[in-house]
Coordinates of C-alpha atoms in Angstrom, one line a residue:
Chain A
X1 CA 18.3 -10.5 -17.2
X2 CA 18.6 -12.8 -14.4
X3 CA 22.2 -13.7 -14.1
X4 CA 23.5 -16.9 -12.2
X5 CA 26.6 -16.6 -10.4
X6 CA 28.9 -19.6 -9.8
X7 CA 31.6 -20.3 -7.4
X8 CA 34.4 -21.4 -7.2
X9 CA 35.8 -20.5 -10.5
X10 CA 38.5 -23.4 -10.0
X11 CA 38.8 -26.4 -8.0
X12 CA 41.8 -28.9 -7.9
X13 CA 41.2 -32.0 -5.9
X14 CA 43.0 -35.3 -5.1
X15 CA 41.6 -38.3 -6.9
X16 CA 39.0 -40.0 -4.5
X17 CA 38.1 -36.4 -2.9
X18 CA 34.6 -35.0 -3.0
X19 CA 33.8 -31.7 -5.1
X20 CA 31.2 -29.4 -4.9
X21 CA 30.2 -26.5 -7.1
X22 CA 27.4 -23.8 -6.2
X23 CA 25.2 -21.7 -8.4
X24 CA 23.2 -18.7 -7.0
X25 CA 20.7 -16.3 -8.2
X26 CA 19.3 -12.8 -6.5
X27 CA 16.0 -13.9 -8.2
X28 CA 13.6 -17.1 -8.0
X29 CA 14.7 -19.4 -10.8
X30 CA 12.1 -21.2 -12.7
X31 CA 14.7 -24.0 -13.4
X32 CA 18.3 -24.8 -13.2
X33 CA 20.2 -26.9 -15.7
X34 CA 23.8 -28.2 -15.3
X35 CA 26.3 -28.9 -18.1
X36 CA 29.9 -30.4 -18.2
X37 CA 32.4 -29.3 -20.8
X38 CA 35.5 -31.5 -21.2
X39 CA 38.8 -29.7 -22.2
X40 CA 38.5 -28.8 -25.9
X41 CA 34.9 -30.0 -26.2
X42 CA 31.5 -28.7 -26.2
X43 CA 29.0 -28.4 -23.3
X44 CA 27.1 -31.5 -22.7
X45 CA 23.7 -31.5 -20.8
X46 CA 23.6 -33.2 -17.5
X47 CA 20.3 -32.5 -15.8
X48 CA 17.3 -30.0 -15.1
X49 CA 15.8 -29.1 -11.9
X50 CA 12.6 -27.5 -11.6
X51 CA 10.9 -28.1 -8.1
X52 CA 11.9 -26.4 -5.0
X53 CA 13.9 -28.6 -2.8
X54 CA 14.5 -31.0 -5.5
X55 CA 17.5 -33.6 -5.3
X56 CA 18.4 -35.8 -8.1
X57 CA 21.4 -38.1 -8.3
X58 CA 23.3 -39.4 -11.3
X59 CA 25.7 -42.3 -10.1
X60 CA 28.4 -40.1 -8.2
X61 CA 26.8 -36.8 -8.9
X62 CA 24.1 -35.3 -6.7
X63 CA 22.2 -32.1 -7.8
X64 CA 20.2 -30.0 -5.4
X65 CA 17.8 -27.0 -6.2
X66 CA 17.3 -24.9 -3.2
X67 CA 14.0 -24.4 -1.3
X68 CA 13.8 -20.7 -2.4
X69 CA 14.8 -21.8 -5.8
X70 CA 17.5 -19.2 -5.7
X71 CA 20.4 -21.6 -5.5
X72 CA 21.7 -25.1 -6.6
X73 CA 24.7 -27.3 -6.1
X74 CA 26.4 -30.1 -7.9
X75 CA 28.3 -32.6 -5.6
X76 CA 30.5 -35.1 -7.0
X77 CA 31.5 -38.0 -4.6
X78 CA 35.1 -39.7 -4.7
X79 CA 36.1 -37.7 -7.8
X80 CA 37.8 -39.8 -10.7
X81 CA 40.1 -38.3 -13.5
X82 CA 37.3 -38.9 -15.8
X83 CA 35.3 -36.1 -14.0
X84 CA 37.9 -33.3 -15.1
X85 CA 36.3 -30.4 -16.9
X86 CA 34.2 -27.2 -16.2
X87 CA 30.9 -27.6 -14.8
X88 CA 28.2 -24.8 -15.8
X89 CA 25.0 -24.1 -14.3
X90 CA 22.2 -22.3 -16.4
X91 CA 18.8 -21.1 -16.2
X92 CA 16.5 -21.4 -19.2
X93 CA 13.6 -18.9 -19.8
X94 CA 13.2 -18.7 -23.7
X95 CA 17.0 -17.1 -23.6
X96 CA 19.6 -18.8 -21.8
X97 CA 22.1 -17.6 -18.9
X98 CA 25.1 -19.6 -18.0
X99 CA 27.2 -19.2 -15.0
X100 CA 30.9 -18.5 -15.6
X101 CA 31.7 -22.3 -14.6
X102 CA 33.8 -24.1 -12.2
X103 CA 37.1 -25.8 -13.8
X104 CA 37.6 -29.1 -12.1
X105 CA 41.1 -30.6 -12.3
X106 CA 41.8 -34.1 -10.7
X107 CA 45.3 -35.3 -9.4
X108 CA 45.7 -39.0 -9.6
Chain B
X1 CA 21.7 -38.4 -37.2
X2 CA 24.4 -35.7 -36.8
X3 CA 22.8 -33.5 -34.2
X4 CA 24.3 -30.1 -34.4
X5 CA 26.8 -29.2 -37.1
X6 CA 28.9 -26.0 -37.5
X7 CA 31.1 -24.9 -40.2
X8 CA 33.9 -24.0 -40.4
X9 CA 36.0 -25.3 -37.5
X10 CA 38.6 -22.9 -37.4
X11 CA 38.7 -19.3 -39.0
X12 CA 41.5 -16.6 -39.1
X13 CA 40.0 -13.1 -40.2
X14 CA 41.8 -9.8 -40.6
X15 CA 40.2 -6.8 -38.9
X16 CA 37.4 -5.4 -40.9
X17 CA 36.7 -9.0 -42.8
X18 CA 33.2 -10.2 -42.7
X19 CA 32.4 -13.9 -42.5
X20 CA 29.2 -16.1 -41.8
X21 CA 29.2 -19.0 -39.2
X22 CA 26.8 -21.7 -40.3
X23 CA 24.8 -23.9 -38.0
X24 CA 22.5 -26.8 -38.6
X25 CA 20.4 -29.4 -36.6
X26 CA 18.5 -32.5 -37.5
X27 CA 16.5 -32.9 -34.5
X28 CA 13.5 -30.9 -35.6
X29 CA 14.0 -28.5 -32.5
X30 CA 12.3 -25.0 -32.7
X31 CA 14.8 -23.1 -30.8
X32 CA 18.5 -22.3 -31.7
X33 CA 21.2 -20.2 -30.1
X34 CA 24.4 -18.7 -30.9
X35 CA 27.1 -18.4 -27.9
X36 CA 30.8 -17.2 -27.6
X37 CA 33.1 -18.5 -24.9
X38 CA 35.9 -16.7 -23.5
X39 CA 38.4 -17.9 -21.0
X40 CA 36.8 -17.3 -17.6
X41 CA 33.4 -15.9 -19.1
X42 CA 31.3 -18.9 -19.3
X43 CA 29.1 -19.0 -22.4
X44 CA 27.3 -15.8 -23.2
X45 CA 24.5 -15.7 -25.5
X46 CA 24.8 -13.4 -28.6
X47 CA 21.3 -14.2 -30.4
X48 CA 18.6 -17.0 -30.1
X49 CA 15.5 -18.1 -32.3
X50 CA 12.7 -19.4 -30.3
X51 CA 11.2 -20.6 -33.7
X52 CA 11.6 -20.4 -37.4
X53 CA 10.8 -16.9 -38.5
X54 CA 12.0 -14.9 -35.4
X55 CA 15.2 -14.0 -33.6
X56 CA 16.1 -12.1 -30.5
X57 CA 19.2 -10.4 -28.9
X58 CA 21.0 -12.1 -26.1
X59 CA 23.6 -10.7 -23.8
X60 CA 26.1 -9.5 -26.4
X61 CA 24.5 -9.0 -29.7
X62 CA 26.6 -5.9 -30.7
X63 CA 28.6 -6.6 -33.9
X64 CA 26.6 -9.7 -34.9
X65 CA 23.5 -10.2 -37.1
X66 CA 21.8 -13.6 -37.4
X67 CA 19.4 -15.5 -39.9
X68 CA 17.1 -18.3 -39.3
X69 CA 17.0 -19.4 -42.8
X70 CA 14.7 -22.4 -41.9
X71 CA 13.9 -24.7 -39.0
X72 CA 17.2 -26.6 -39.5
X73 CA 19.7 -23.6 -40.2
X74 CA 20.7 -20.7 -37.9
X75 CA 23.6 -18.6 -39.2
X76 CA 25.6 -15.9 -37.4
X77 CA 27.5 -12.9 -39.4
X78 CA 30.1 -10.7 -38.5
X79 CA 30.0 -7.9 -40.9
X80 CA 33.3 -6.3 -39.7
X81 CA 35.2 -8.4 -37.6
X82 CA 37.2 -6.8 -34.6
X83 CA 40.0 -8.4 -32.3
X84 CA 37.6 -8.3 -29.5
X85 CA 35.5 -11.0 -31.5
X86 CA 38.0 -13.5 -31.3
X87 CA 36.6 -16.3 -29.3
X88 CA 35.1 -19.8 -29.7
X89 CA 31.3 -19.8 -31.0
X90 CA 28.9 -22.4 -30.3
X91 CA 25.8 -23.0 -31.7
X92 CA 23.0 -25.0 -30.0
X93 CA 19.4 -26.2 -30.4
X94 CA 16.8 -27.2 -27.8
X95 CA 13.6 -28.3 -26.6
X96 CA 14.6 -27.5 -23.1
X97 CA 18.0 -29.1 -22.7
X98 CA 20.5 -27.6 -25.1
X99 CA 22.6 -29.7 -27.7
X100 CA 25.8 -27.9 -28.7
X101 CA 27.6 -28.2 -32.0
X102 CA 31.3 -28.7 -31.8
X103 CA 32.2 -24.9 -32.0
X104 CA 34.2 -22.6 -34.3
X105 CA 37.3 -21.1 -33.0
X106 CA 37.7 -17.6 -34.6
X107 CA 40.8 -15.3 -34.4
X108 CA 40.8 -11.9 -35.7
X109 CA 43.9 -10.4 -36.0

């Protein structure tokens, strides 16, 4: 099935620095979803993108869907310690395929 | 409104033992899913059910069976547990966004 590749696997930043995680597919995606999982918790839905070139913002988080609908990114501006966790992209098409996730750690 | 509930929270099995993981949702969702999560592997889909009465294989179905008992409940069965099945198991339900349960941490020795 369609796989989504996510990079980087880990990212360690100083509080206040920006963070970006990238999701790529070899085939065109009908949609891309992003989830956050806090340490010891379960994944929580953040957003879904469906349109080519779509950009959505949630406070300090900016989500983009590429023009060719083969890639997506999540950018966090001025990270805070509350942003710690693993961020996953996923594509939905009856079944679900998740990327391997990017684990973000933030040094205060 | 409990969302998605899973039982048990923790389980230790010996190789060859069987068990059933239970999942229930109260959001009237048609679709339900079972995932396993291993370090560095993200979430891998085991089985899913797009509607009551239907089930389909995901990425890693071998060694598992499922039952969509009714619209609310979707169970996952390990008939003969193996150490490779040590993992955290998540159940989810969805319209399009997935709502996850708290997970079951399973260890097979």
